[in-house]
Amino acid sequence: MTGTAHVPASGNTVSRAAHARLRLAAWWEANARDLPWRFGRATPWGVLVSEVMSQQTQMSRVVPYWTAWMDRWPDAAALAAAPKSDVITMWGRLGYPRRALRLQECARVVATECGDELPRTYDALIALPGVGDYTASAVMSFAYGERIAVVDTNIRRVLSRVFLGEESRGGAANAAERALADEVLPADASRSVVWNQSVMELGALVCTAKNPLCAHCPVAGDCMFLAAGRPGLGERRTRPRQRFQGTDRQVRGIVLDALRKAPGVSGEGASVLERATVESLWKDRDQLDRCVASLDEDGLIEIAPDGSLRLPQ
Ligand code: SF4
């Protein structure tokens, strides 16, 4: 418990933001997770890799993958030159493996068109393959220390609760949410970086979607949502929990996992799954074939004329 009094939120948004900033900065100082890409220890490219990996995967799960990845491919040029099969294999169980190929496309552009230096402007970053508003903003803030509002699911949820007293809506961030993020962003660049990081961290560790730990929250005294009795807690979660068992996503994962573990063909180094082995992976043949076809369409596997599969080179 932080000792924060649970008084009803009051005052205008900017003054409450200034109060919350002080408390959050102190909380961040004491509670920030020591992730290897934080605190200036990673290159801008390393920060971008961490953001791409964390988009649909918890940061704590990302750490071993990021560490092995950066050891093997420390910069964009190294990743650009890697065989696709290695890139897909190293992505492991991070999920949504198309992200791995998009990251390699991004690396190729950075290596060949940007002199192996990640661009330093938002406009140039967002023009890269696979880089959207969130990733470009996060790199500008976390890698380059620029003043820019970062808007992700966690930040939207925290800002909406603290300053509007309600749950954030699903779907993409709307103009009002962006305006709020801009309004409460500290004017000073270095403070804005800590603000972005600490609000995001609070959303990951304390102000979670289903079970916010308000009794342990450093901004409880500034929070309109708490003051209002947490109306509709969790009702408008940004993304409903998805069933995984039996989905095409699961089947695609099983096929890719089997390919990663398959023995290589001598002289080629490519892992191959014979058709009979593929058919043994999943009972529902229609679903299996659909998933194999979609992996092929996504460029994640290659199908030989005899029906065997391998990772692309
Ligand atoms: S944890 Fe509770 S008090 Fe803190 S910001 Fe979230 S809803 Fe408000």
PDB file of C-alpha atoms and ligand atoms in Angstrom:
ATOM      1  CA  MET A   1       0.000   0.000   0.000  1.00  0.00           C
ATOM      2  CA  THR A   2       1.384   3.385  -0.928  1.00  0.00           C
ATOM      3  CA  GLY A   3      -0.290   5.431   1.759  1.00  0.00           C
ATOM      4  CA  THR A   4      -2.310   7.361  -0.821  1.00  0.00           C
ATOM      5  CA  ALA A   5      -5.575   8.660   0.645  1.00  0.00           C
ATOM      6  CA  HIS A   6      -8.637   7.533  -1.308  1.00  0.00           C
ATOM      7  CA  VAL A   7     -10.231  10.941  -1.654  1.00  0.00           C
ATOM      8  CA  PRO A   8     -12.626  11.648  -4.511  1.00  0.00           C
ATOM      9  CA  ALA A   9     -10.856  12.901  -7.624  1.00  0.00           C
ATOM     10  CA  SER A  10     -11.205  16.621  -8.204  1.00  0.00           C
ATOM     11  CA  GLY A  11      -9.624  19.494 -10.106  1.00  0.00           C
ATOM     12  CA  ASN A  12      -9.160  19.817 -13.824  1.00  0.00           C
ATOM     13  CA  THR A  13      -7.508  17.159 -15.909  1.00  0.00           C
ATOM     14  CA  VAL A  14      -4.159  18.898 -16.302  1.00  0.00           C
ATOM     15  CA  SER A  15      -3.695  19.623 -12.603  1.00  0.00           C
ATOM     16  CA  ARG A  16      -4.718  16.089 -11.688  1.00  0.00           C
ATOM     17  CA  ALA A  17      -2.270  14.806 -14.307  1.00  0.00           C
ATOM     18  CA  ALA A  18       0.538  16.843 -12.717  1.00  0.00           C
ATOM     19  CA  HIS A  19      -0.291  15.306  -9.330  1.00  0.00           C
ATOM     20  CA  ALA A  20      -0.520  11.806 -10.767  1.00  0.00           C
ATOM     21  CA  ARG A  21       2.782  12.292 -12.607  1.00  0.00           C
ATOM     22  CA  LEU A  22       4.709  12.848  -9.377  1.00  0.00           C
ATOM     23  CA  ARG A  23       3.230   9.791  -7.723  1.00  0.00           C
ATOM     24  CA  LEU A  24       3.698   7.628 -10.800  1.00  0.00           C
ATOM     25  CA  ALA A  25       7.296   8.720 -11.281  1.00  0.00           C
ATOM     26  CA  ALA A  26       8.122   7.691  -7.697  1.00  0.00           C
ATOM     27  CA  TRP A  27       6.270   4.408  -8.173  1.00  0.00           C
ATOM     28  CA  TRP A  28       8.140   3.763 -11.440  1.00  0.00           C
ATOM     29  CA  GLU A  29      11.459   4.428  -9.725  1.00  0.00           C
ATOM     30  CA  ALA A  30      10.713   1.745  -7.117  1.00  0.00           C
ATOM     31  CA  ASN A  31       8.721  -0.779  -9.156  1.00  0.00           C
ATOM     32  CA  ALA A  32       9.758  -0.743 -12.832  1.00  0.00           C
ATOM     33  CA  ARG A  33      10.634  -4.203 -14.062  1.00  0.00           C
ATOM     34  CA  ASP A  34      14.268  -4.540 -15.045  1.00  0.00           C
ATOM     35  CA  LEU A  35      13.653  -5.562 -18.648  1.00  0.00           C
ATOM     36  CA  PRO A  36      16.817  -5.803 -20.759  1.00  0.00           C
ATOM     37  CA  TRP A  37      15.713  -3.223 -23.345  1.00  0.00           C
ATOM     38  CA  ARG A  38      14.983  -0.575 -20.734  1.00  0.00           C
ATOM     39  CA  PHE A  39      17.127   2.123 -19.103  1.00  0.00           C
ATOM     40  CA  GLY A  40      19.208   2.874 -22.179  1.00  0.00           C
ATOM     41  CA  ARG A  41      20.751  -0.585 -22.434  1.00  0.00           C
ATOM     42  CA  ALA A  42      19.386  -1.436 -25.887  1.00  0.00           C
ATOM     43  CA  THR A  43      19.964   0.174 -29.262  1.00  0.00           C
ATOM     44  CA  PRO A  44      16.977   1.828 -30.985  1.00  0.00           C
ATOM     45  CA  TRP A  45      16.768  -1.296 -33.143  1.00  0.00           C
ATOM     46  CA  GLY A  46      16.654  -3.445 -29.993  1.00  0.00           C
ATOM     47  CA  VAL A  47      13.852  -1.281 -28.607  1.00  0.00           C
ATOM     48  CA  LEU A  48      11.882  -1.692 -31.824  1.00  0.00           C
ATOM     49  CA  VAL A  49      12.343  -5.490 -31.695  1.00  0.00           C
ATOM     50  CA  SER A  50      11.097  -5.523 -28.090  1.00  0.00           C
ATOM     51  CA  GLU A  51       8.010  -3.520 -29.044  1.00  0.00           C
ATOM     52  CA  VAL A  52       7.158  -5.757 -31.990  1.00  0.00           C
ATOM     53  CA  MET A  53       7.589  -8.872 -29.838  1.00  0.00           C
ATOM     54  CA  SER A  54       5.484  -7.416 -26.986  1.00  0.00           C
ATOM     55  CA  GLN A  55       2.513  -6.365 -29.078  1.00  0.00           C
ATOM     56  CA  GLN A  56       0.490  -9.502 -28.494  1.00  0.00           C
ATOM     57  CA  THR A  57       2.676 -11.213 -25.921  1.00  0.00           C
ATOM     58  CA  GLN A  58       3.340 -10.363 -22.275  1.00  0.00           C
ATOM     59  CA  MET A  59       6.647  -8.574 -21.764  1.00  0.00           C
ATOM     60  CA  SER A  60       7.824 -11.045 -19.132  1.00  0.00           C
ATOM     61  CA  ARG A  61       7.419 -13.871 -21.663  1.00  0.00           C
ATOM     62  CA  VAL A  62       9.269 -11.881 -24.311  1.00  0.00           C
ATOM     63  CA  VAL A  63      12.544 -11.501 -22.363  1.00  0.00           C
ATOM     64  CA  PRO A  64      14.227 -14.865 -23.203  1.00  0.00           C
ATOM     65  CA  TYR A  65      13.171 -14.610 -26.857  1.00  0.00           C
ATOM     66  CA  TRP A  66      14.403 -11.022 -27.162  1.00  0.00           C
ATOM     67  CA  THR A  67      17.724 -11.859 -25.503  1.00  0.00           C
ATOM     68  CA  ALA A  68      18.427 -14.842 -27.772  1.00  0.00           C
ATOM     69  CA  TRP A  69      17.251 -12.891 -30.835  1.00  0.00           C
ATOM     70  CA  MET A  70      19.491  -9.873 -30.158  1.00  0.00           C
ATOM     71  CA  ASP A  71      22.461 -12.135 -29.392  1.00  0.00           C
ATOM     72  CA  ARG A  72      22.051 -13.744 -32.766  1.00  0.00           C
ATOM     73  CA  TRP A  73      20.983 -10.715 -34.825  1.00  0.00           C
ATOM     74  CA  PRO A  74      22.155  -7.590 -32.990  1.00  0.00           C
ATOM     75  CA  ASP A  75      21.191  -5.181 -35.761  1.00  0.00           C
ATOM     76  CA  ALA A  76      18.930  -4.836 -38.762  1.00  0.00           C
ATOM     77  CA  ALA A  77      21.594  -5.915 -41.255  1.00  0.00           C
ATOM     78  CA  ALA A  78      22.179  -9.192 -39.412  1.00  0.00           C
ATOM     79  CA  LEU A  79      18.454  -9.988 -39.337  1.00  0.00           C
ATOM     80  CA  ALA A  80      18.035  -8.961 -42.972  1.00  0.00           C
ATOM     81  CA  ALA A  81      20.624 -11.559 -44.030  1.00  0.00           C
ATOM     82  CA  ALA A  82      19.153 -14.437 -41.986  1.00  0.00           C
ATOM     83  CA  PRO A  83      17.358 -17.381 -43.632  1.00  0.00           C
ATOM     84  CA  LYS A  84      13.587 -17.109 -43.163  1.00  0.00           C
ATOM     85  CA  SER A  85      13.515 -20.587 -41.645  1.00  0.00           C
ATOM     86  CA  ASP A  86      15.833 -19.402 -38.843  1.00  0.00           C
ATOM     87  CA  VAL A  87      13.712 -16.288 -38.273  1.00  0.00           C
ATOM     88  CA  ILE A  88      10.522 -18.356 -37.958  1.00  0.00           C
ATOM     89  CA  THR A  89      12.257 -20.892 -35.725  1.00  0.00           C
ATOM     90  CA  MET A  90      13.702 -18.244 -33.396  1.00  0.00           C
ATOM     91  CA  TRP A  91      10.274 -16.614 -33.080  1.00  0.00           C
ATOM     92  CA  GLY A  92       9.344 -19.814 -31.232  1.00  0.00           C
ATOM     93  CA  ARG A  93       6.122 -19.610 -29.257  1.00  0.00           C
ATOM     94  CA  LEU A  94       5.758 -15.838 -29.275  1.00  0.00           C
ATOM     95  CA  GLY A  95       2.625 -16.262 -31.377  1.00  0.00           C
ATOM     96  CA  TYR A  96       1.363 -14.505 -34.490  1.00  0.00           C
ATOM     97  CA  PRO A  97       4.502 -15.559 -36.436  1.00  0.00           C
ATOM     98  CA  ARG A  98       3.742 -13.273 -39.370  1.00  0.00           C
ATOM     99  CA  ARG A  99       5.205 -10.597 -37.119  1.00  0.00           C
ATOM    100  CA  ALA A 100       8.601 -12.310 -37.489  1.00  0.00           C
ATOM    101  CA  LEU A 101       8.542 -12.025 -41.260  1.00  0.00           C
ATOM    102  CA  ARG A 102       7.332  -8.413 -41.115  1.00  0.00           C
ATOM    103  CA  LEU A 103      10.173  -7.635 -38.730  1.00  0.00           C
ATOM    104  CA  GLN A 104      12.636  -9.124 -41.192  1.00  0.00           C
ATOM    105  CA  GLU A 105      11.101  -7.051 -44.022  1.00  0.00           C
ATOM    106  CA  CYS A 106      11.545  -4.015 -41.813  1.00  0.00           C
ATOM    107  CA  ALA A 107      15.174  -5.021 -41.163  1.00  0.00           C
ATOM    108  CA  ARG A 108      15.833  -5.265 -44.901  1.00  0.00           C
ATOM    109  CA  VAL A 109      14.553  -1.742 -45.498  1.00  0.00           C
ATOM    110  CA  VAL A 110      16.543  -0.349 -42.557  1.00  0.00           C
ATOM    111  CA  ALA A 111      19.688  -2.189 -43.682  1.00  0.00           C
ATOM    112  CA  THR A 112      19.486  -1.279 -47.357  1.00  0.00           C
ATOM    113  CA  GLU A 113      17.772   2.116 -47.404  1.00  0.00           C
ATOM    114  CA  CYS A 114      18.700   3.649 -44.038  1.00  0.00           C
ATOM    115  CA  GLY A 115      22.352   2.631 -43.666  1.00  0.00           C
ATOM    116  CA  ASP A 116      21.467   0.121 -40.919  1.00  0.00           C
ATOM    117  CA  GLU A 117      20.321   3.012 -38.670  1.00  0.00           C
ATOM    118  CA  LEU A 118      16.755   3.093 -37.446  1.00  0.00           C
ATOM    119  CA  PRO A 119      15.152   6.381 -38.617  1.00  0.00           C
ATOM    120  CA  ARG A 120      14.779   9.111 -35.996  1.00  0.00           C
ATOM    121  CA  THR A 121      11.452  10.623 -37.067  1.00  0.00           C
ATOM    122  CA  TYR A 122       7.921   9.364 -36.523  1.00  0.00           C
ATOM    123  CA  ASP A 123       7.051   9.738 -40.216  1.00  0.00           C
ATOM    124  CA  ALA A 124      10.055   7.712 -41.346  1.00  0.00           C
ATOM    125  CA  LEU A 125       9.430   5.030 -38.721  1.00  0.00           C
ATOM    126  CA  ILE A 126       5.775   4.564 -39.562  1.00  0.00           C
ATOM    127  CA  ALA A 127       6.696   4.156 -43.230  1.00  0.00           C
ATOM    128  CA  LEU A 128       8.657   0.977 -42.382  1.00  0.00           C
ATOM    129  CA  PRO A 129       7.030  -2.443 -42.985  1.00  0.00           C
ATOM    130  CA  GLY A 130       5.075  -3.666 -39.970  1.00  0.00           C
ATOM    131  CA  VAL A 131       5.505  -0.434 -37.985  1.00  0.00           C
ATOM    132  CA  GLY A 132       2.249   1.204 -36.898  1.00  0.00           C
ATOM    133  CA  ASP A 133       1.404   4.222 -34.777  1.00  0.00           C
ATOM    134  CA  TYR A 134       2.050   2.452 -31.495  1.00  0.00           C
ATOM    135  CA  THR A 135       5.485   1.079 -32.426  1.00  0.00           C
ATOM    136  CA  ALA A 136       6.621   4.347 -34.047  1.00  0.00           C
ATOM    137  CA  SER A 137       5.527   6.354 -30.991  1.00  0.00           C
ATOM    138  CA  ALA A 138       7.109   3.885 -28.570  1.00  0.00           C
ATOM    139  CA  VAL A 139      10.456   4.029 -30.394  1.00  0.00           C
ATOM    140  CA  MET A 140      10.340   7.843 -30.539  1.00  0.00           C
ATOM    141  CA  SER A 141       9.672   7.980 -26.804  1.00  0.00           C
ATOM    142  CA  PHE A 142      11.602   5.037 -25.350  1.00  0.00           C
ATOM    143  CA  ALA A 143      14.593   4.925 -27.723  1.00  0.00           C
ATOM    144  CA  TYR A 144      14.992   8.583 -28.696  1.00  0.00           C
ATOM    145  CA  GLY A 145      13.535  10.347 -25.644  1.00  0.00           C
ATOM    146  CA  GLU A 146      11.211  12.524 -27.730  1.00  0.00           C
ATOM    147  CA  ARG A 147       8.000  14.005 -26.344  1.00  0.00           C
ATOM    148  CA  ILE A 148       5.191  12.024 -27.946  1.00  0.00           C
ATOM    149  CA  ALA A 149       2.079  10.380 -26.528  1.00  0.00           C
ATOM    150  CA  VAL A 150       2.208   6.582 -26.698  1.00  0.00           C
ATOM    151  CA  VAL A 151      -1.230   4.989 -26.915  1.00  0.00           C
ATOM    152  CA  ASP A 152      -1.592   1.276 -26.315  1.00  0.00           C
ATOM    153  CA  THR A 153      -4.280  -0.825 -24.639  1.00  0.00           C
ATOM    154  CA  ASN A 154      -2.826  -0.447 -21.145  1.00  0.00           C
ATOM    155  CA  ILE A 155      -2.363   3.309 -21.429  1.00  0.00           C
ATOM    156  CA  ARG A 156      -5.877   3.788 -22.824  1.00  0.00           C
ATOM    157  CA  ARG A 157      -7.370   1.813 -19.962  1.00  0.00           C
ATOM    158  CA  VAL A 158      -5.470   3.711 -17.253  1.00  0.00           C
ATOM    159  CA  LEU A 159      -6.086   7.189 -18.712  1.00  0.00           C
ATOM    160  CA  SER A 160      -9.758   6.496 -19.269  1.00  0.00           C
ATOM    161  CA  ARG A 161     -10.216   5.257 -15.717  1.00  0.00           C
ATOM    162  CA  VAL A 162      -8.193   7.973 -14.003  1.00  0.00           C
ATOM    163  CA  PHE A 163      -9.318  11.015 -16.002  1.00  0.00           C
ATOM    164  CA  LEU A 164     -12.753  10.060 -17.368  1.00  0.00           C
ATOM    165  CA  GLY A 165     -13.935   7.653 -14.687  1.00  0.00           C
ATOM    166  CA  GLU A 166     -14.955   4.994 -17.177  1.00  0.00           C
ATOM    167  CA  GLU A 167     -13.675   1.934 -18.991  1.00  0.00           C
ATOM    168  CA  SER A 168     -12.014   2.464 -22.373  1.00  0.00           C
ATOM    169  CA  ARG A 169     -13.945   1.303 -25.403  1.00  0.00           C
ATOM    170  CA  GLY A 170     -12.924  -1.582 -27.643  1.00  0.00           C
ATOM    171  CA  GLY A 171     -11.444  -1.232 -31.105  1.00  0.00           C
ATOM    172  CA  ALA A 172      -8.846   1.226 -32.268  1.00  0.00           C
ATOM    173  CA  ALA A 173      -8.025   4.336 -30.248  1.00  0.00           C
ATOM    174  CA  ASN A 174     -10.364   7.175 -31.163  1.00  0.00           C
ATOM    175  CA  ALA A 175      -9.635  10.883 -31.524  1.00  0.00           C
ATOM    176  CA  ALA A 176     -10.871  11.692 -28.010  1.00  0.00           C
ATOM    177  CA  GLU A 177      -8.523   9.120 -26.469  1.00  0.00           C
ATOM    178  CA  ARG A 178      -5.592  10.517 -28.428  1.00  0.00           C
ATOM    179  CA  ALA A 179      -6.531  14.045 -27.395  1.00  0.00           C
ATOM    180  CA  LEU A 180      -6.627  12.977 -23.744  1.00  0.00           C
ATOM    181  CA  ALA A 181      -3.233  11.268 -24.057  1.00  0.00           C
ATOM    182  CA  ASP A 182      -1.804  14.474 -25.557  1.00  0.00           C
ATOM    183  CA  GLU A 183      -3.454  16.665 -22.925  1.00  0.00           C
ATOM    184  CA  VAL A 184      -2.000  14.813 -19.945  1.00  0.00           C
ATOM    185  CA  LEU A 185       1.466  14.244 -21.435  1.00  0.00           C
ATOM    186  CA  PRO A 186       4.093  16.223 -19.463  1.00  0.00           C
ATOM    187  CA  ALA A 187       5.558  19.156 -21.398  1.00  0.00           C
ATOM    188  CA  ASP A 188       9.120  18.173 -20.562  1.00  0.00           C
ATOM    189  CA  ALA A 189      10.509  15.479 -22.882  1.00  0.00           C
ATOM    190  CA  SER A 190      12.281  13.353 -20.276  1.00  0.00           C
ATOM    191  CA  ARG A 191       9.260  13.483 -17.972  1.00  0.00           C
ATOM    192  CA  SER A 192       7.035  12.491 -20.879  1.00  0.00           C
ATOM    193  CA  VAL A 193       9.130   9.347 -21.394  1.00  0.00           C
ATOM    194  CA  VAL A 194       8.776   8.351 -17.735  1.00  0.00           C
ATOM    195  CA  TRP A 195       5.055   9.141 -17.916  1.00  0.00           C
ATOM    196  CA  ASN A 196       4.529   6.883 -20.943  1.00  0.00           C
ATOM    197  CA  GLN A 197       6.526   4.067 -19.400  1.00  0.00           C
ATOM    198  CA  SER A 198       4.997   4.347 -15.954  1.00  0.00           C
ATOM    199  CA  VAL A 199       1.377   4.571 -17.140  1.00  0.00           C
ATOM    200  CA  MET A 200       1.954   1.543 -19.342  1.00  0.00           C
ATOM    201  CA  GLU A 201       3.627  -0.350 -16.500  1.00  0.00           C
ATOM    202  CA  LEU A 202       0.804   0.561 -14.131  1.00  0.00           C
ATOM    203  CA  GLY A 203      -1.680  -0.869 -16.638  1.00  0.00           C
ATOM    204  CA  ALA A 204       0.348  -4.083 -16.915  1.00  0.00           C
ATOM    205  CA  LEU A 205       0.954  -4.649 -13.200  1.00  0.00           C
ATOM    206  CA  VAL A 206      -1.680  -2.788 -11.135  1.00  0.00           C
ATOM    207  CA  CYS A 207      -4.518  -1.314 -13.188  1.00  0.00           C
ATOM    208  CA  THR A 208      -5.275  -4.534 -15.020  1.00  0.00           C
ATOM    209  CA  ALA A 209      -8.413  -5.019 -17.099  1.00  0.00           C
ATOM    210  CA  LYS A 210     -10.277  -7.455 -14.867  1.00  0.00           C
ATOM    211  CA  ASN A 211      -8.834  -7.040 -11.423  1.00  0.00           C
ATOM    212  CA  PRO A 212      -7.260  -3.621 -10.780  1.00  0.00           C
ATOM    213  CA  LEU A 213      -5.363  -3.516  -7.495  1.00  0.00           C
ATOM    214  CA  CYS A 214      -6.705  -0.136  -6.401  1.00  0.00           C
ATOM    215  CA  ALA A 215      -5.572  -0.622  -2.790  1.00  0.00           C
ATOM    216  CA  HIS A 216      -1.977  -0.715  -4.056  1.00  0.00           C
ATOM    217  CA  CYS A 217      -2.268   1.963  -6.710  1.00  0.00           C
ATOM    218  CA  PRO A 218      -0.098   5.089  -6.536  1.00  0.00           C
ATOM    219  CA  VAL A 219      -2.720   7.229  -8.308  1.00  0.00           C
ATOM    220  CA  ALA A 220      -5.753   6.002  -6.371  1.00  0.00           C
ATOM    221  CA  GLY A 221      -6.229   9.495  -4.961  1.00  0.00           C
ATOM    222  CA  ASP A 222      -6.468  10.963  -8.462  1.00  0.00           C
ATOM    223  CA  CYS A 223      -8.668   8.265  -9.998  1.00  0.00           C
ATOM    224  CA  MET A 224     -12.207   9.179 -11.057  1.00  0.00           C
ATOM    225  CA  PHE A 225     -13.031   5.543 -11.736  1.00  0.00           C
ATOM    226  CA  LEU A 226     -12.253   4.529  -8.172  1.00  0.00           C
ATOM    227  CA  ALA A 227     -14.030   7.583  -6.777  1.00  0.00           C
ATOM    228  CA  ALA A 228     -17.124   6.612  -8.773  1.00  0.00           C
ATOM    229  CA  GLY A 229     -17.133   3.079  -7.352  1.00  0.00           C
ATOM    230  CA  ARG A 230     -15.504   1.455 -10.416  1.00  0.00           C
ATOM    231  CA  PRO A 231     -18.666   1.487 -12.561  1.00  0.00           C
ATOM    232  CA  GLY A 232     -18.925  -1.368 -15.064  1.00  0.00           C
ATOM    233  CA  LEU A 233     -15.538  -2.786 -14.118  1.00  0.00           C
ATOM    234  CA  GLY A 234     -14.243  -4.953 -16.975  1.00  0.00           C
ATOM    235  CA  GLU A 235     -17.464  -4.608 -18.976  1.00  0.00           C
ATOM    236  CA  ARG A 236     -15.914  -2.898 -21.942  1.00  0.00           C
ATOM    237  CA  ARG A 237     -12.643  -4.680 -22.145  1.00  0.00           C
ATOM    238  CA  THR A 238     -10.705  -3.692 -25.219  1.00  0.00           C
ATOM    239  CA  ARG A 239     -10.353  -7.235 -26.409  1.00  0.00           C
ATOM    240  CA  PRO A 240     -12.480 -10.151 -25.247  1.00  0.00           C
ATOM    241  CA  ARG A 241     -10.491 -13.199 -24.175  1.00  0.00           C
ATOM    242  CA  GLN A 242     -10.210 -15.487 -27.158  1.00  0.00           C
ATOM    243  CA  ARG A 243     -10.782 -19.214 -27.012  1.00  0.00           C
ATOM    244  CA  PHE A 244      -7.620 -20.955 -28.187  1.00  0.00           C
ATOM    245  CA  GLN A 245      -8.309 -24.695 -28.033  1.00  0.00           C
ATOM    246  CA  GLY A 246      -9.418 -26.012 -31.392  1.00  0.00           C
ATOM    247  CA  THR A 247      -8.890 -22.744 -33.256  1.00  0.00           C
ATOM    248  CA  ASP A 248      -7.035 -22.381 -36.518  1.00  0.00           C
ATOM    249  CA  ARG A 249      -4.464 -20.434 -34.523  1.00  0.00           C
ATOM    250  CA  GLN A 250      -3.769 -23.495 -32.415  1.00  0.00           C
ATOM    251  CA  VAL A 251      -3.521 -25.772 -35.461  1.00  0.00           C
ATOM    252  CA  ARG A 252      -1.188 -23.360 -37.254  1.00  0.00           C
ATOM    253  CA  GLY A 253       0.975 -23.289 -34.128  1.00  0.00           C
ATOM    254  CA  ILE A 254       1.101 -27.089 -33.975  1.00  0.00           C
ATOM    255  CA  VAL A 255       2.201 -27.342 -37.619  1.00  0.00           C
ATOM    256  CA  LEU A 256       4.881 -24.666 -37.233  1.00  0.00           C
ATOM    257  CA  ASP A 257       6.117 -26.179 -33.996  1.00  0.00           C
ATOM    258  CA  ALA A 258       6.461 -29.591 -35.642  1.00  0.00           C
ATOM    259  CA  LEU A 259       8.396 -27.992 -38.498  1.00  0.00           C
ATOM    260  CA  ARG A 260      10.762 -26.220 -36.120  1.00  0.00           C
ATOM    261  CA  LYS A 261      11.536 -29.551 -34.461  1.00  0.00           C
ATOM    262  CA  ALA A 262      11.690 -31.633 -37.634  1.00  0.00           C
ATOM    263  CA  PRO A 263      15.046 -33.115 -38.661  1.00  0.00           C
ATOM    264  CA  GLY A 264      16.916 -31.326 -41.453  1.00  0.00           C
ATOM    265  CA  VAL A 265      17.486 -32.746 -44.901  1.00  0.00           C
ATOM    266  CA  SER A 266      21.145 -33.529 -45.248  1.00  0.00           C
ATOM    267  CA  GLY A 267      23.035 -30.972 -47.302  1.00  0.00           C
ATOM    268  CA  GLU A 268      20.209 -28.437 -47.242  1.00  0.00           C
ATOM    269  CA  GLY A 269      19.695 -27.840 -43.557  1.00  0.00           C
ATOM    270  CA  ALA A 270      15.960 -27.434 -44.109  1.00  0.00           C
ATOM    271  CA  SER A 271      13.536 -29.129 -41.744  1.00  0.00           C
ATOM    272  CA  VAL A 272      11.005 -31.253 -43.640  1.00  0.00           C
ATOM    273  CA  LEU A 273       7.706 -32.754 -42.524  1.00  0.00           C
ATOM    274  CA  GLU A 274       6.514 -35.636 -44.644  1.00  0.00           C
ATOM    275  CA  ARG A 275       2.843 -35.622 -45.633  1.00  0.00           C
ATOM    276  CA  ALA A 276       2.059 -38.604 -43.388  1.00  0.00           C
ATOM    277  CA  THR A 277       3.548 -36.783 -40.417  1.00  0.00           C
ATOM    278  CA  VAL A 278       1.576 -33.639 -41.247  1.00  0.00           C
ATOM    279  CA  GLU A 279      -1.651 -35.658 -41.358  1.00  0.00           C
ATOM    280  CA  SER A 280      -0.917 -37.125 -37.936  1.00  0.00           C
ATOM    281  CA  LEU A 281      -0.791 -33.684 -36.330  1.00  0.00           C
ATOM    282  CA  TRP A 282      -4.525 -32.924 -36.264  1.00  0.00           C
ATOM    283  CA  LYS A 283      -7.637 -35.092 -36.657  1.00  0.00           C
ATOM    284  CA  ASP A 284      -9.865 -32.685 -38.565  1.00  0.00           C
ATOM    285  CA  ARG A 285      -8.398 -32.952 -42.073  1.00  0.00           C
ATOM    286  CA  ASP A 286     -10.354 -30.012 -43.514  1.00  0.00           C
ATOM    287  CA  GLN A 287      -9.173 -27.728 -40.759  1.00  0.00           C
ATOM    288  CA  LEU A 288      -5.612 -29.005 -41.061  1.00  0.00           C
ATOM    289  CA  ASP A 289      -5.548 -28.402 -44.817  1.00  0.00           C
ATOM    290  CA  ARG A 290      -7.034 -24.946 -44.364  1.00  0.00           C
ATOM    291  CA  CYS A 291      -4.364 -24.051 -41.832  1.00  0.00           C
ATOM    292  CA  VAL A 292      -1.538 -25.452 -43.955  1.00  0.00           C
ATOM    293  CA  ALA A 293      -2.834 -23.398 -46.901  1.00  0.00           C
ATOM    294  CA  SER A 294      -3.018 -20.236 -44.817  1.00  0.00           C
ATOM    295  CA  LEU A 295       0.543 -20.761 -43.498  1.00  0.00           C
ATOM    296  CA  ASP A 296       1.659 -21.117 -47.109  1.00  0.00           C
ATOM    297  CA  GLU A 297      -0.217 -17.946 -48.095  1.00  0.00           C
ATOM    298  CA  ASP A 298       1.473 -16.076 -45.253  1.00  0.00           C
ATOM    299  CA  GLY A 299       4.893 -17.184 -46.489  1.00  0.00           C
ATOM    300  CA  LEU A 300       5.581 -19.113 -43.288  1.00  0.00           C
ATOM    301  CA  ILE A 301       5.942 -22.541 -44.933  1.00  0.00           C
ATOM    302  CA  GLU A 302       6.529 -24.075 -48.357  1.00  0.00           C
ATOM    303  CA  ILE A 303       4.526 -27.011 -49.704  1.00  0.00           C
ATOM    304  CA  ALA A 304       6.327 -29.509 -51.950  1.00  0.00           C
ATOM    305  CA  PRO A 305       4.487 -31.316 -54.786  1.00  0.00           C
ATOM    306  CA  ASP A 306       4.431 -34.510 -52.671  1.00  0.00           C
ATOM    307  CA  GLY A 307       2.620 -32.668 -49.862  1.00  0.00           C
ATOM    308  CA  SER A 308       5.606 -32.472 -47.522  1.00  0.00           C
ATOM    309  CA  LEU A 309       6.243 -29.159 -45.787  1.00  0.00           C
ATOM    310  CA  ARG A 310       9.325 -27.135 -44.962  1.00  0.00           C
ATOM    311  CA  LEU A 311      10.191 -23.733 -43.612  1.00  0.00           C
ATOM    312  CA  PRO A 312      11.061 -21.152 -46.291  1.00  0.00           C
ATOM    313  CA  GLN A 313      14.759 -20.416 -46.854  1.00  0.00           C
TER     314      GLN A 313
HETATM  315  S1  SF4 B   1      -5.772   0.588 -10.137  1.00  0.00           S
HETATM  316 FE1  SF4 B   1      -7.727   1.408  -9.443  1.00  0.00          FE
HETATM  317  S2  SF4 B   1      -7.207   3.374  -8.550  1.00  0.00           S
HETATM  318 FE2  SF4 B   1      -5.474   2.791  -9.799  1.00  0.00          FE
HETATM  319  S3  SF4 B   1      -5.843   3.744 -11.778  1.00  0.00           S
HETATM  320 FE3  SF4 B   1      -6.671   1.684 -11.869  1.00  0.00          FE
HETATM  321  S4  SF4 B   1      -8.828   1.898 -11.320  1.00  0.00           S
HETATM  322 FE4  SF4 B   1      -7.777   3.760 -10.672  1.00  0.00          FE
END
